[in-house]
Coordinates of C-alpha atoms and ligand atoms in Angstrom, one line a residue:
M1 CA 0.2 0.1 -0.2
A2 CA 1.3 3.3 -0.8
V3 CA 2.4 5.5 2.7
T4 CA 1.6 8.8 1.1
R5 CA -1.9 10.1 -0.5
E6 CA -2.9 13.0 -2.5
L7 CA -6.1 13.8 -2.9
F8 CA -7.9 17.2 -4.8
D9 CA -10.8 19.4 -3.3
G10 CA -14.4 17.3 -2.8
E11 CA -12.3 14.1 -3.3
I12 CA -13.4 11.0 -1.2
L13 CA -10.7 9.4 0.8
Y14 CA -13.2 6.4 2.2
R15 CA -16.9 6.0 2.6
Q16 CA -19.2 5.3 5.1
G17 CA -19.4 1.2 5.2
D18 CA -15.7 0.6 3.3
P19 CA -13.4 -1.4 5.3
A20 CA -11.3 0.3 7.7
D21 CA -7.7 -1.2 6.9
C22 CA -5.8 1.6 7.9
A23 CA -5.8 5.1 9.9
W24 CA -4.7 8.3 8.2
L25 CA -2.5 11.4 9.7
I26 CA -3.4 14.5 7.7
E27 CA -0.1 16.6 6.6
R28 CA -1.4 19.2 4.3
G29 CA -5.1 20.2 3.7
A30 CA -8.3 19.5 5.4
I31 CA -10.7 16.3 5.5
E32 CA -14.6 16.9 6.2
L33 CA -16.4 13.8 8.2
T34 CA -19.8 13.1 7.3
S35 CA -22.3 10.5 7.7
Q36 CA -25.4 9.5 6.1
Q37 CA -28.4 9.2 8.4
G38 CA -31.2 8.0 6.1
R39 CA -31.6 11.1 4.1
R40 CA -29.8 13.5 6.7
T41 CA -26.2 14.1 5.9
V42 CA -24.6 14.7 9.6
H43 CA -21.5 16.8 9.5
H44 CA -18.9 15.5 11.9
G45 CA -15.9 18.3 11.6
V46 CA -13.5 19.5 9.4
F47 CA -10.0 18.0 10.2
G48 CA -6.3 19.6 9.5
P49 CA -2.8 19.1 9.3
G50 CA -1.6 16.8 12.3
E51 CA -4.6 15.3 12.9
L52 CA -5.3 11.8 12.9
I53 CA -8.5 9.8 11.5
G54 CA -9.8 6.7 10.9
E55 CA -7.8 5.3 13.8
L56 CA -11.0 3.8 16.0
G57 CA -12.2 2.3 13.2
M58 CA -8.6 0.6 12.5
L59 CA -8.1 -0.5 15.7
E60 CA -11.8 -2.4 15.9
G61 CA -11.6 -3.3 12.4
A62 CA -15.0 -2.2 11.8
P63 CA -16.3 -0.8 8.6
R64 CA -16.2 3.0 8.1
S65 CA -18.8 4.8 10.4
V66 CA -18.2 8.5 8.4
T67 CA -17.5 9.6 5.1
A68 CA -13.9 11.2 4.8
T69 CA -14.1 14.2 1.8
A70 CA -10.9 16.3 1.0
R71 CA -11.3 20.0 1.6
G72 CA -8.7 21.9 -0.7
D73 CA -5.6 19.9 -1.9
T74 CA -4.9 17.5 1.0
V75 CA -1.8 15.0 1.5
L76 CA -2.2 12.3 3.9
L77 CA -0.1 9.9 5.5
A78 CA -1.7 5.9 5.6
I79 CA -1.0 4.3 9.2
D80 CA -0.5 0.6 8.5
R81 CA -2.9 -0.9 11.0
D82 CA -0.1 -3.8 11.8
Q83 CA 2.2 -1.0 12.8
F84 CA -0.5 0.0 15.9
H85 CA -1.2 -3.4 16.4
E86 CA 2.3 -4.7 17.0
R87 CA 3.2 -1.4 19.5
L88 CA -0.1 -2.0 21.3
E89 CA 1.0 -5.8 22.1
N90 CA 4.2 -4.6 23.1
S91 CA 2.9 -2.1 25.3
D92 CA 2.5 -1.5 29.4
P93 CA -0.2 -4.1 30.2
I94 CA -1.5 -1.0 31.7
V95 CA -2.0 0.6 28.5
R96 CA -3.3 -2.1 26.8
T97 CA -6.0 -2.7 29.8
L98 CA -6.7 0.8 29.2
V99 CA -7.2 0.9 25.3
G100 CA -9.2 -2.1 25.4
S101 CA -11.7 -1.0 27.7
L102 CA -12.0 2.3 26.0
R103 CA -12.5 0.4 22.6
R104 CA -15.2 -1.6 24.4
R105 CA -16.9 1.3 25.8
A106 CA -16.9 3.0 22.5
R107 CA -18.6 -0.1 20.8
H108 CA -21.1 0.0 23.4
L109 CA -22.2 3.3 23.0
L110 CA -22.4 3.3 19.2
A111 CA -24.6 0.4 19.3
H112 CA -27.1 2.0 22.0
L113 CA -27.5 5.5 20.1
P114 CA -31.0 5.9 19.3
E115 CA -32.1 5.5 15.9
D116 CA -31.9 9.2 14.8
A117 CA -29.5 10.2 17.0
P118 CA -26.1 11.3 14.7
P119 CA -23.4 9.1 15.1
P120 CA -20.2 10.3 16.8
A121 CA -17.2 10.6 14.5
E122 CA -14.7 7.9 14.8
D123 CA -12.3 10.6 15.1
L124 CA -11.0 13.0 17.5
P125 CA -8.6 15.6 17.2
A126 CA -5.3 15.0 18.8
E127 CA -4.9 18.7 20.2
H128 CA -2.9 17.3 23.5
P129 CA 0.7 18.7 23.5
G130 CA 1.9 15.1 24.8
E131 CA 0.4 13.9 21.7
R132 CA 2.6 15.3 19.5
V133 CA 5.6 13.6 20.0
G134 CA 3.6 10.3 19.5
L135 CA 2.1 12.0 15.9
D136 CA 5.6 13.0 15.1
K137 CA 6.9 9.2 16.1
I138 CA 3.4 8.1 14.0
R139 CA 4.8 10.2 11.0
L140 CA 8.3 9.1 10.6
E141 CA 7.5 5.2 10.9
A142 CA 5.1 5.5 8.0
L143 CA 7.8 8.0 6.1
L144 CA 10.2 5.1 6.9
R145 CA 8.1 2.4 5.7
E146 CA 7.5 4.8 2.3
A147 CA 11.6 5.5 2.0
L148 CA 12.1 1.2 2.4
H149 CA 9.6 0.9 -0.2
H150 CA 10.7 3.0 -2.8
G151 CA 14.2 2.1 -1.6
T152 CA 15.5 5.7 -1.3
L153 CA 17.3 5.0 2.0
E154 CA 21.3 5.4 1.4
V155 CA 24.3 3.5 2.8
R156 CA 27.3 4.9 2.8
Y157 CA 30.9 3.2 3.8
Q158 CA 33.4 4.9 6.3
P159 CA 37.0 3.2 5.3
I160 CA 38.8 1.2 8.3
Y161 CA 42.6 1.4 8.1
D162 CA 45.1 -1.1 8.9
L163 CA 48.0 0.3 10.5
R164 CA 50.0 -3.0 10.6
T165 CA 49.8 -3.1 6.6
A166 CA 49.1 0.6 6.1
R167 CA 45.9 0.4 3.9
V168 CA 42.1 0.3 4.2
S169 CA 41.0 -2.7 4.4
K170 CA 37.7 -2.9 5.8
Y171 CA 34.3 -0.3 5.8
E172 CA 31.3 -0.1 7.8
A173 CA 28.3 0.4 6.1
L174 CA 26.2 3.1 7.6
V175 CA 22.6 3.7 6.8
R176 CA 21.2 7.3 5.6
W177 CA 18.3 8.8 5.4
Q178 CA 17.6 12.2 3.4
L179 CA 14.1 13.2 4.0
P180 CA 12.7 16.5 1.4
E181 CA 11.6 18.4 4.5
R182 CA 13.7 17.8 7.2
G183 CA 17.3 16.8 5.6
V184 CA 19.1 14.2 6.9
V185 CA 17.5 12.2 9.6
S186 CA 20.5 10.5 11.6
P187 CA 20.5 6.8 12.0
A188 CA 20.8 7.2 16.0
E189 CA 17.0 8.5 15.7
F190 CA 15.8 6.1 13.1
I191 CA 17.1 3.1 13.9
K192 CA 16.1 3.4 17.4
L193 CA 12.4 4.3 16.4
A194 CA 12.4 1.0 13.9
E195 CA 14.0 -1.0 16.5
E196 CA 10.7 -0.4 19.0
T197 CA 9.1 -2.7 16.2
S198 CA 9.9 -5.4 13.5
L199 CA 10.5 -2.5 11.0
I200 CA 13.8 -2.7 12.0
V201 CA 14.2 -6.5 10.0
P202 CA 13.3 -4.9 6.4
V203 CA 15.9 -2.4 7.5
G204 CA 18.4 -4.3 8.0
E205 CA 17.7 -6.5 5.1
Y206 CA 17.9 -3.3 2.9
V207 CA 21.2 -2.6 4.6
L208 CA 22.4 -6.1 4.2
D209 CA 21.3 -6.1 0.2
R210 CA 23.2 -2.8 -0.5
V211 CA 26.7 -4.4 1.0
L212 CA 26.5 -7.5 -1.0
E213 CA 25.9 -5.5 -4.1
V214 CA 29.1 -3.4 -3.1
L215 CA 30.9 -6.9 -2.5
R216 CA 29.6 -8.4 -5.7
G217 CA 30.3 -5.1 -7.8
L218 CA 34.2 -5.2 -6.7
R219 CA 34.4 -8.6 -7.2
A220 CA 32.9 -8.5 -10.6
A221 CA 35.5 -5.5 -11.0
G222 CA 38.2 -8.2 -10.7
E223 CA 39.5 -6.9 -6.9
D224 CA 41.5 -10.1 -5.9
A225 CA 41.7 -8.6 -2.1
L226 CA 38.5 -7.8 -0.9
P227 CA 37.9 -5.3 1.6
S228 CA 35.7 -6.8 4.6
I229 CA 32.5 -4.6 4.9
A230 CA 30.6 -4.4 8.4
V231 CA 26.5 -4.4 8.9
N232 CA 25.4 -2.9 12.2
L233 CA 23.1 -4.8 13.7
S234 CA 20.9 -4.2 17.3
A235 CA 20.9 -7.4 19.3
R236 CA 17.3 -7.3 19.0
Q237 CA 17.7 -7.7 14.8
L238 CA 20.3 -10.6 15.9
V239 CA 17.6 -12.9 17.8
E240 CA 14.8 -11.4 15.4
P241 CA 13.3 -15.3 14.1
G242 CA 14.8 -16.0 10.9
M243 CA 17.1 -13.1 10.7
A244 CA 20.2 -15.2 11.3
R245 CA 19.1 -17.5 8.6
H246 CA 18.3 -14.8 6.2
I247 CA 22.0 -13.4 6.8
V248 CA 23.5 -16.7 6.0
Q249 CA 22.0 -17.7 3.0
R250 CA 22.1 -14.2 1.3
V251 CA 25.9 -14.2 1.7
D252 CA 26.3 -18.1 0.5
R253 CA 24.2 -17.5 -2.4
A254 CA 26.3 -14.4 -3.1
G255 CA 29.2 -17.0 -3.3
L256 CA 31.5 -14.6 -1.4
P257 CA 34.6 -15.4 0.4
P258 CA 34.5 -16.1 4.1
G259 CA 35.0 -13.1 6.2
V260 CA 34.2 -10.1 3.8
L261 CA 30.9 -9.9 5.8
K262 CA 31.3 -8.3 9.3
L263 CA 28.5 -8.0 11.5
E264 CA 28.7 -5.2 14.2
V265 CA 26.9 -5.6 17.4
T266 CA 25.3 -2.3 18.8
E267 CA 23.7 -1.4 22.2
S268 CA 21.8 -5.0 23.2
R269 CA 20.0 -4.2 26.9
M270 CA 18.3 -7.0 27.5
L271 CA 20.5 -9.7 25.5
D272 CA 19.8 -13.7 26.5
Y273 CA 23.4 -14.7 25.9
A274 CA 22.6 -18.5 25.1
Q275 CA 20.3 -17.2 22.2
V276 CA 22.7 -14.5 20.9
A277 CA 25.7 -17.1 21.1
A278 CA 23.8 -19.4 19.3
V279 CA 22.8 -17.3 16.2
M280 CA 26.9 -15.7 16.4
A281 CA 27.9 -19.5 16.0
H282 CA 25.4 -20.3 13.5
C283 CA 26.7 -17.2 11.2
R284 CA 30.2 -17.8 12.3
A285 CA 30.1 -21.2 10.7
H286 CA 29.2 -19.4 7.8
G287 CA 32.4 -17.2 7.4
I288 CA 31.0 -14.5 9.2
P289 CA 33.1 -12.5 12.5
F290 CA 31.6 -10.3 15.0
A291 CA 32.5 -6.5 16.4
L292 CA 31.5 -5.4 19.3
D293 CA 30.4 -2.0 18.8
D294 CA 30.7 1.1 21.0
F295 CA 32.5 -0.7 23.5
G296 CA 33.3 1.2 27.2
T297 CA 29.8 3.1 27.1
G298 CA 26.4 2.9 27.5
Y299 CA 25.0 -1.2 27.4
S300 CA 28.4 -2.6 25.5
N301 CA 30.0 -4.1 28.8
L302 CA 32.1 -6.7 30.2
T303 CA 29.5 -9.0 30.4
H304 CA 29.2 -9.4 26.7
L305 CA 32.9 -10.0 26.8
H306 CA 33.0 -12.7 29.0
K307 CA 29.9 -14.4 27.7
L308 CA 30.5 -13.8 23.9
E309 CA 33.3 -14.1 21.3
F310 CA 34.0 -11.4 19.0
E311 CA 36.9 -11.3 16.2
Y312 CA 36.8 -7.4 17.1
V313 CA 36.2 -4.8 20.2
K314 CA 35.2 -1.4 18.7
V315 CA 36.3 1.0 21.5
D316 CA 33.6 3.7 21.5
Q317 CA 34.9 7.4 20.3
A318 CA 34.8 9.1 23.4
F319 CA 37.8 7.2 24.4
A320 CA 39.6 8.5 21.1
R321 CA 38.5 12.1 21.8
H322 CA 39.6 12.1 25.4
M323 CA 42.9 10.3 25.0
F324 CA 45.0 13.6 25.4
D325 CA 43.5 15.3 27.5
S326 CA 42.7 12.6 29.9
E327 CA 45.3 10.4 31.4
R328 CA 42.6 8.0 32.5
A329 CA 41.1 8.0 29.0
M330 CA 44.4 6.9 28.0
A331 CA 44.7 4.4 30.8
I332 CA 41.4 2.7 30.0
V333 CA 42.5 2.6 25.9
R334 CA 45.9 0.7 27.1
A335 CA 43.5 -1.9 29.6
I336 CA 40.9 -2.2 26.8
V337 CA 43.8 -2.9 24.3
A338 CA 45.6 -5.6 26.7
M339 CA 42.2 -7.4 27.7
A340 CA 41.0 -7.5 23.8
H341 CA 44.2 -9.3 22.7
G342 CA 44.1 -11.6 26.1
L343 CA 40.9 -12.5 24.2
R344 CA 42.1 -13.2 21.1
A345 CA 40.0 -10.2 19.8
E346 CA 41.8 -7.3 17.3
V347 CA 40.9 -3.7 18.6
I348 CA 39.5 -0.7 16.1
M349 CA 39.7 2.8 17.5
E350 CA 36.2 4.4 16.3
G351 CA 36.4 8.6 16.1
V352 CA 39.9 9.0 15.0
E353 CA 40.4 12.5 14.0
T354 CA 43.8 13.4 14.2
R355 CA 47.2 12.0 13.1
E356 CA 48.5 12.5 17.0
Q357 CA 45.9 10.2 17.4
L358 CA 46.7 7.7 15.1
A359 CA 50.5 7.2 16.3
Q360 CA 49.4 6.9 19.7
L361 CA 47.3 4.0 18.8
R362 CA 50.1 2.7 17.0
A363 CA 52.3 2.7 19.9
L364 CA 49.7 1.1 21.7
G365 CA 49.6 -1.7 19.1
V366 CA 45.9 -1.1 18.3
R367 CA 45.5 -2.6 14.7
F368 CA 42.5 -0.5 13.2
A369 CA 41.8 3.0 13.3
Q370 CA 38.3 4.6 11.8
G371 CA 37.4 8.1 12.0
Y372 CA 37.1 11.2 10.0
L373 CA 41.0 11.2 9.8
V374 CA 41.0 8.1 7.4
G375 CA 37.5 9.2 5.7
Q376 CA 33.8 9.9 6.2
A377 CA 31.4 7.8 5.2
Q378 CA 31.0 7.7 1.5
P379 CA 28.8 6.5 -0.9
A380 CA 29.0 3.1 -2.8
E381 CA 30.6 4.2 -6.2
A382 CA 33.6 5.8 -3.7
V383 CA 34.5 2.1 -2.9
L384 CA 34.0 0.6 -6.2
S385 CA 36.3 3.3 -7.5
G386 CA 38.7 2.7 -4.8
E387 CA 38.5 6.7 -4.0
A388 CA 37.1 5.7 -0.4
A389 CA 40.5 3.9 0.2
R390 CA 42.8 6.9 -0.6
F391 CA 44.1 7.5 3.0
S392 CA 47.5 7.2 3.6
D393 CA 50.2 7.9 6.6
A394 CA 53.1 9.1 6.4
D395 CA 54.6 7.1 9.5
A396 CA 53.3 3.9 8.7
L397 CA 56.4 3.1 7.4
V398 CA 59.1 4.7 10.2
Ligands
C2E1 P1 28.1 3.4 15.2 O1 28.2 1.8 14.6 O2 28.9 3.3 16.3 O3 29.0 4.4 14.1 C1 30.0 5.2 13.9 C2 29.1 6.9 13.8 O4 30.1 7.6 14.3 C3 28.7 6.9 12.8 O5 27.5 8.1 12.9 C4 29.8 7.9 12.3 O6 29.8 8.7 11.2 C5 30.1 8.5 13.5 N1 31.8 8.5 13.2 C6 32.8 8.3 12.6 N2 33.6 8.5 13.0 C7 33.8 10.0 13.7 C8 34.5 10.7 14.0 O7 36.1 10.7 13.5 N3 34.4 11.6 14.2 C9 33.1 11.7 15.0 N4 32.5 13.2 15.8 N5 31.9 10.7 14.5 C10 32.6 9.8 13.8 P2 26.2 7.7 11.9 O8 26.3 7.2 10.8 O9 25.2 8.8 12.8 O10 25.7 6.5 13.1 C11 25.0 6.4 14.3 C12 24.7 4.9 14.8 O11 23.7 4.5 14.4 C13 25.8 4.3 14.3 O12 27.2 4.1 15.3 C14 25.2 2.8 14.4 O13 24.8 2.1 16.1 C15 23.7 3.2 14.2 N6 23.6 2.7 12.4 C16 24.1 3.1 11.7 N7 23.7 2.5 10.3 C17 22.7 1.4 11.1 C18 22.1 0.3 10.3 O14 22.1 0.2 9.5 N8 21.4 -0.6 11.5 C19 22.0 -0.5 12.4 N9 21.1 -1.3 13.3 N10 22.1 0.7 13.1 C20 23.3 1.5 12.5
MG2 MG1 28.8 0.3 14.2
MG3 MG1 30.7 2.6 17.0

């Protein structure tokens, strides 16, 4: 189903009695709701931008109780029924109980209206400021669905420099979302949103597909030493039923050598270690190594390193940033490097922005560096042309 719908003045969005398979968020213009009571037309009001219509019918799965007509040129976003139900199912049990009770009450009221009374519109405008936040999320989620549908998410590749071979030998795939009216939406924002529902699954599949395309492209161009490309996965994605199988199947089908696709595991508050370990073992058996992302901050902690096996530990960029102004940060980096090596993992330092940092990392025995010094995240073409791997370090050979 198309997510955005444009209507001209007087065009009908839905009619009384139509099946209610989605709700709508008005983005521009206005919608008038009316119903037919015998010969009488009852007006239920005109709704404008930022207002949600049709949500009760959608929740109930009952036919539309009103007809919705555009007043002026109007743009709407469709709110997927499954999206709502999934959120509701995952919500606090008390919220679920309240919504259920309100739905039953609304159904009872509608069933017991006198014959000649106008039925209340199924829709109420959302005026409470607290609901704005919810509407913004609903809007962003609908637009993200649309972006996935049209393939307009972009994947960029940030180079990772190998201090031992003095070459860019790896990339990290970072997803970008450009919205016409909002500019670039940070993955930090929309990945979190996508993770709240199973929408994260198609996002992950999309990124994986782009990365495999690039790797296949490099191989087709006769590249003999393929770089490895890392895809970020949250723990939620990793344990999503079918996800690991999907990844392994795609990689096997692409016929790529082992190790060229790498997975970076990000924030993972509620890890079920046994389950994650099983998924990781399955992927590893198919030649997919793992990196623990953002180590040292947030939820990326020692228990992960204790319970799970990683080929790489990525040290959070906060440590590179403070390495020179804080002896404590330097001591922590030194300790992380020793610990990672003790676990037979290589260290990738994130957020490397200066030559001084790079030199210091070399002195500390860190193998890989990633950051603006080596390069920003770049389009696939720059990886395919070799442009993204240009970085060279004068100190490398001395
Ligand atoms: P991350 O995996 O830790 O990615 C590194 C982030 O640091 C990226 O931000 C990158 O642009 C930024 N960065 C790299 N070098 C430097 C530097 O030298 N200085 C500074 N200040 N920043 C640097 P970005 O692209 O905004 O990504 C943010 C986070 O979003 C990522 O953190 C990752 O957790 C998540 N993310 C990105 N793409 C995906 C994806 O496809 N799937 C999932 N699940 N998460 C993703
Ligand atoms: Mg990462
Ligand atoms: Mg990171």
